[in-house]
Amino acid sequence: MVFAMGLFFGSFAVAQNTDSHIEPFAPDSSFRSWSVGGGIGGLSLYTVFLGSPDFKTQVPKIGYSIYVKKQFAPTFGLEADFLFGELQGKYAVAPPNTNSPYIKFDTQINWSAALSANFVIVNTNWRSNQSHLQLYSTLGGGMISYTPTIYDYSGTKFPGKSSSAITIPIGLGLKYSITSGINLDIGYQVNFVDAGNVDGYAYSGRNDKFSYTHVGLEFALGKGRKPQLAGHNAEPAMRTEYESGINLLQTQVFRLKLKADSIQGQLDRQRVQTARLEAVVTSANKDSDGDGVPDKFDKCPNTPA
């Protein structure tokens, strides 16, 4: 699904030669703020949070997700998330000194839909603000629809009803810009469900939760010459602006120096020419005997003054 989305949105997203310079506080219209993405990964009732699931052994199963995101600021966006897949586990937990009643469960996640806030925690930019590496977190709320099935040790199947419940997904991830319009997305998400029968067996009396570890791609929508708002960082942009101003001033100073050197050369040549003319005039006006007649015209040189 991720690669199919890439083919579909590629004409909108892929652009290698984007505008290399964006002012530090440019308006949102200077950026691409809409994006779509998708991922594939593993689903499990095991999470990084405390609390044991109702089945001792978890069997990671395939899950896949898609989302649409609107970025409102470089550090904040809202996304509509959709998740599908399957959960599976073995050997149900039982009270002490009793046999486990069920050998496994298999739950189909029909769909999970949530609206999540996306917060960029760290954003590192390079190559004139066009490439970025982000650490981000998500927090949202929505609904999940699931259908659990449990099996006893004799192989008897106990299909459950399709149920729905409120879900609160929270996540942490990394995004790296492969190109100016495509990001590699690696994330970990925990979905807290307001129900205890996601696995079909409400032994602990606690609400269930499950994790989704995934890798995927995000595609920026819009004109290819515009950078992504999510990847924009004002600090390197300000540094680029400063360096560009310094380079421009240095270029102007260099040109003025060249012009001044050229004018100075002309003045030096003019002084030499003036000195030559003064020497010629001085020579022409020379009166060695002081009789008031320049030597050049004196027919009786060396006579008394």
Short mmCIF file of C-alpha atoms in Angstrom, two decimals, residues 17-132:
data_model
loop_
_atom_site.label_atom_id
_atom_site.label_comp_id
_atom_site.label_asym_id
_atom_site.label_seq_id
_atom_site.Cartn_x
_atom_site.Cartn_y
_atom_site.Cartn_z
CA ASN A 17 15.37 21.36 -7.35
CA THR A 18 13.36 23.32 -4.83
CA ASP A 19 13.75 26.96 -3.93
CA SER A 20 17.05 26.89 -2.03
CA HIS A 21 16.35 29.94 0.09
CA ILE A 22 13.36 30.71 2.27
CA GLU A 23 13.29 33.73 4.56
CA PRO A 24 13.28 32.89 8.30
CA PHE A 25 9.69 34.04 8.93
CA ALA A 26 8.19 33.53 5.50
CA PRO A 27 4.37 33.14 5.26
CA ASP A 28 2.80 29.67 5.18
CA SER A 29 2.03 30.11 1.49
CA SER A 30 5.77 29.73 0.84
CA PHE A 31 5.65 26.10 2.01
CA ARG A 32 3.92 22.80 1.38
CA SER A 33 1.73 22.14 4.42
CA TRP A 34 -0.38 19.14 3.32
CA SER A 35 0.97 15.60 3.21
CA VAL A 36 -0.18 11.99 3.06
CA GLY A 37 1.60 8.94 4.39
CA GLY A 38 1.40 5.25 5.00
CA GLY A 39 3.24 2.56 6.91
CA ILE A 40 3.50 -1.13 7.59
CA GLY A 41 4.68 -2.86 10.73
CA GLY A 42 3.92 -5.12 13.65
CA LEU A 43 0.95 -5.17 16.05
CA SER A 44 1.21 -6.63 19.56
CA LEU A 45 -0.49 -6.46 22.96
CA TYR A 46 2.96 -5.95 24.47
CA THR A 47 3.77 -2.27 25.06
CA VAL A 48 6.46 -0.24 26.79
CA PHE A 49 3.97 0.62 29.53
CA LEU A 50 3.47 -1.49 32.66
CA GLY A 51 0.75 -4.09 32.76
CA SER A 52 0.64 -7.67 31.47
CA PRO A 53 -1.81 -8.68 28.73
CA ASP A 54 -4.35 -11.45 29.27
CA PHE A 55 -2.32 -13.85 27.08
CA LYS A 56 1.21 -14.81 28.08
CA THR A 57 2.76 -15.07 24.61
CA GLN A 58 2.22 -12.44 21.94
CA VAL A 59 2.53 -13.26 18.26
CA PRO A 60 3.39 -10.10 16.28
CA LYS A 61 1.07 -9.68 13.32
CA ILE A 62 1.06 -7.35 10.36
CA GLY A 63 -0.58 -3.96 10.64
CA TYR A 64 -0.74 -1.10 8.19
CA SER A 65 -1.71 2.54 8.43
CA ILE A 66 -2.45 5.63 6.36
CA TYR A 67 -2.82 9.27 7.34
CA VAL A 68 -3.49 12.74 6.01
CA LYS A 69 -1.72 15.64 7.74
CA LYS A 70 -2.05 19.42 7.76
CA GLN A 71 0.95 21.31 9.14
CA PHE A 72 0.00 24.58 10.84
CA ALA A 73 3.48 25.52 12.06
CA PRO A 74 6.98 24.01 11.76
CA THR A 75 6.48 22.32 15.13
CA PHE A 76 2.75 21.49 15.09
CA GLY A 77 0.34 19.68 12.81
CA LEU A 78 -2.94 17.72 12.87
CA GLU A 79 -3.37 14.37 11.17
CA ALA A 80 -6.21 11.94 10.52
CA ASP A 81 -4.84 8.45 11.25
CA PHE A 82 -6.29 5.13 10.07
CA LEU A 83 -5.01 1.75 11.27
CA PHE A 84 -5.86 -1.81 10.18
CA GLY A 85 -4.46 -5.24 10.98
CA GLU A 86 -4.55 -8.22 13.32
CA LEU A 87 -3.60 -9.06 16.90
CA GLN A 88 -2.75 -12.56 18.09
CA GLY A 89 -1.56 -14.21 21.30
CA LYS A 90 -1.27 -17.61 22.97
CA TYR A 91 -1.85 -19.17 26.37
CA ALA A 92 -4.40 -17.22 28.33
CA VAL A 93 -3.54 -16.19 31.87
CA ALA A 94 -5.39 -18.23 34.51
CA PRO A 95 -5.88 -18.01 38.29
CA PRO A 96 -3.24 -19.81 40.39
CA ASN A 97 -3.45 -23.63 40.38
CA THR A 98 -5.90 -23.68 37.48
CA ASN A 99 -5.48 -24.56 33.86
CA SER A 100 -5.46 -21.90 31.20
CA PRO A 101 -8.90 -21.84 29.56
CA TYR A 102 -7.82 -20.68 26.10
CA ILE A 103 -4.86 -21.53 23.94
CA LYS A 104 -4.94 -18.44 21.73
CA PHE A 105 -6.85 -15.45 20.49
CA ASP A 106 -7.02 -13.80 17.09
CA THR A 107 -8.48 -10.29 16.82
CA GLN A 108 -9.17 -8.53 13.57
CA ILE A 109 -8.85 -4.74 13.76
CA ASN A 110 -11.54 -3.78 11.28
CA TRP A 111 -10.48 -0.15 11.46
CA SER A 112 -9.16 2.44 13.87
CA ALA A 113 -9.62 6.13 13.14
CA ALA A 114 -8.19 8.99 15.20
CA LEU A 115 -7.40 12.69 14.99
CA SER A 116 -3.91 13.25 16.35
CA ALA A 117 -1.73 16.25 17.13
CA ASN A 118 1.82 15.96 15.81
CA PHE A 119 4.54 17.79 17.78
CA VAL A 120 8.08 18.19 16.41
CA ILE A 121 10.44 17.88 19.40
CA VAL A 122 13.78 18.20 17.58
CA ASN A 123 14.35 19.36 14.00
CA THR A 124 17.85 19.24 12.49
CA ASN A 125 18.38 20.83 9.06
CA TRP A 126 21.22 20.91 6.56
CA ARG A 127 21.80 21.59 2.85
CA SER A 128 20.25 25.06 2.91
CA ASN A 129 17.29 23.96 5.03
CA GLN A 130 16.11 21.43 2.43
CA SER A 131 17.00 18.22 4.31
CA HIS A 132 15.85 17.46 7.81
#
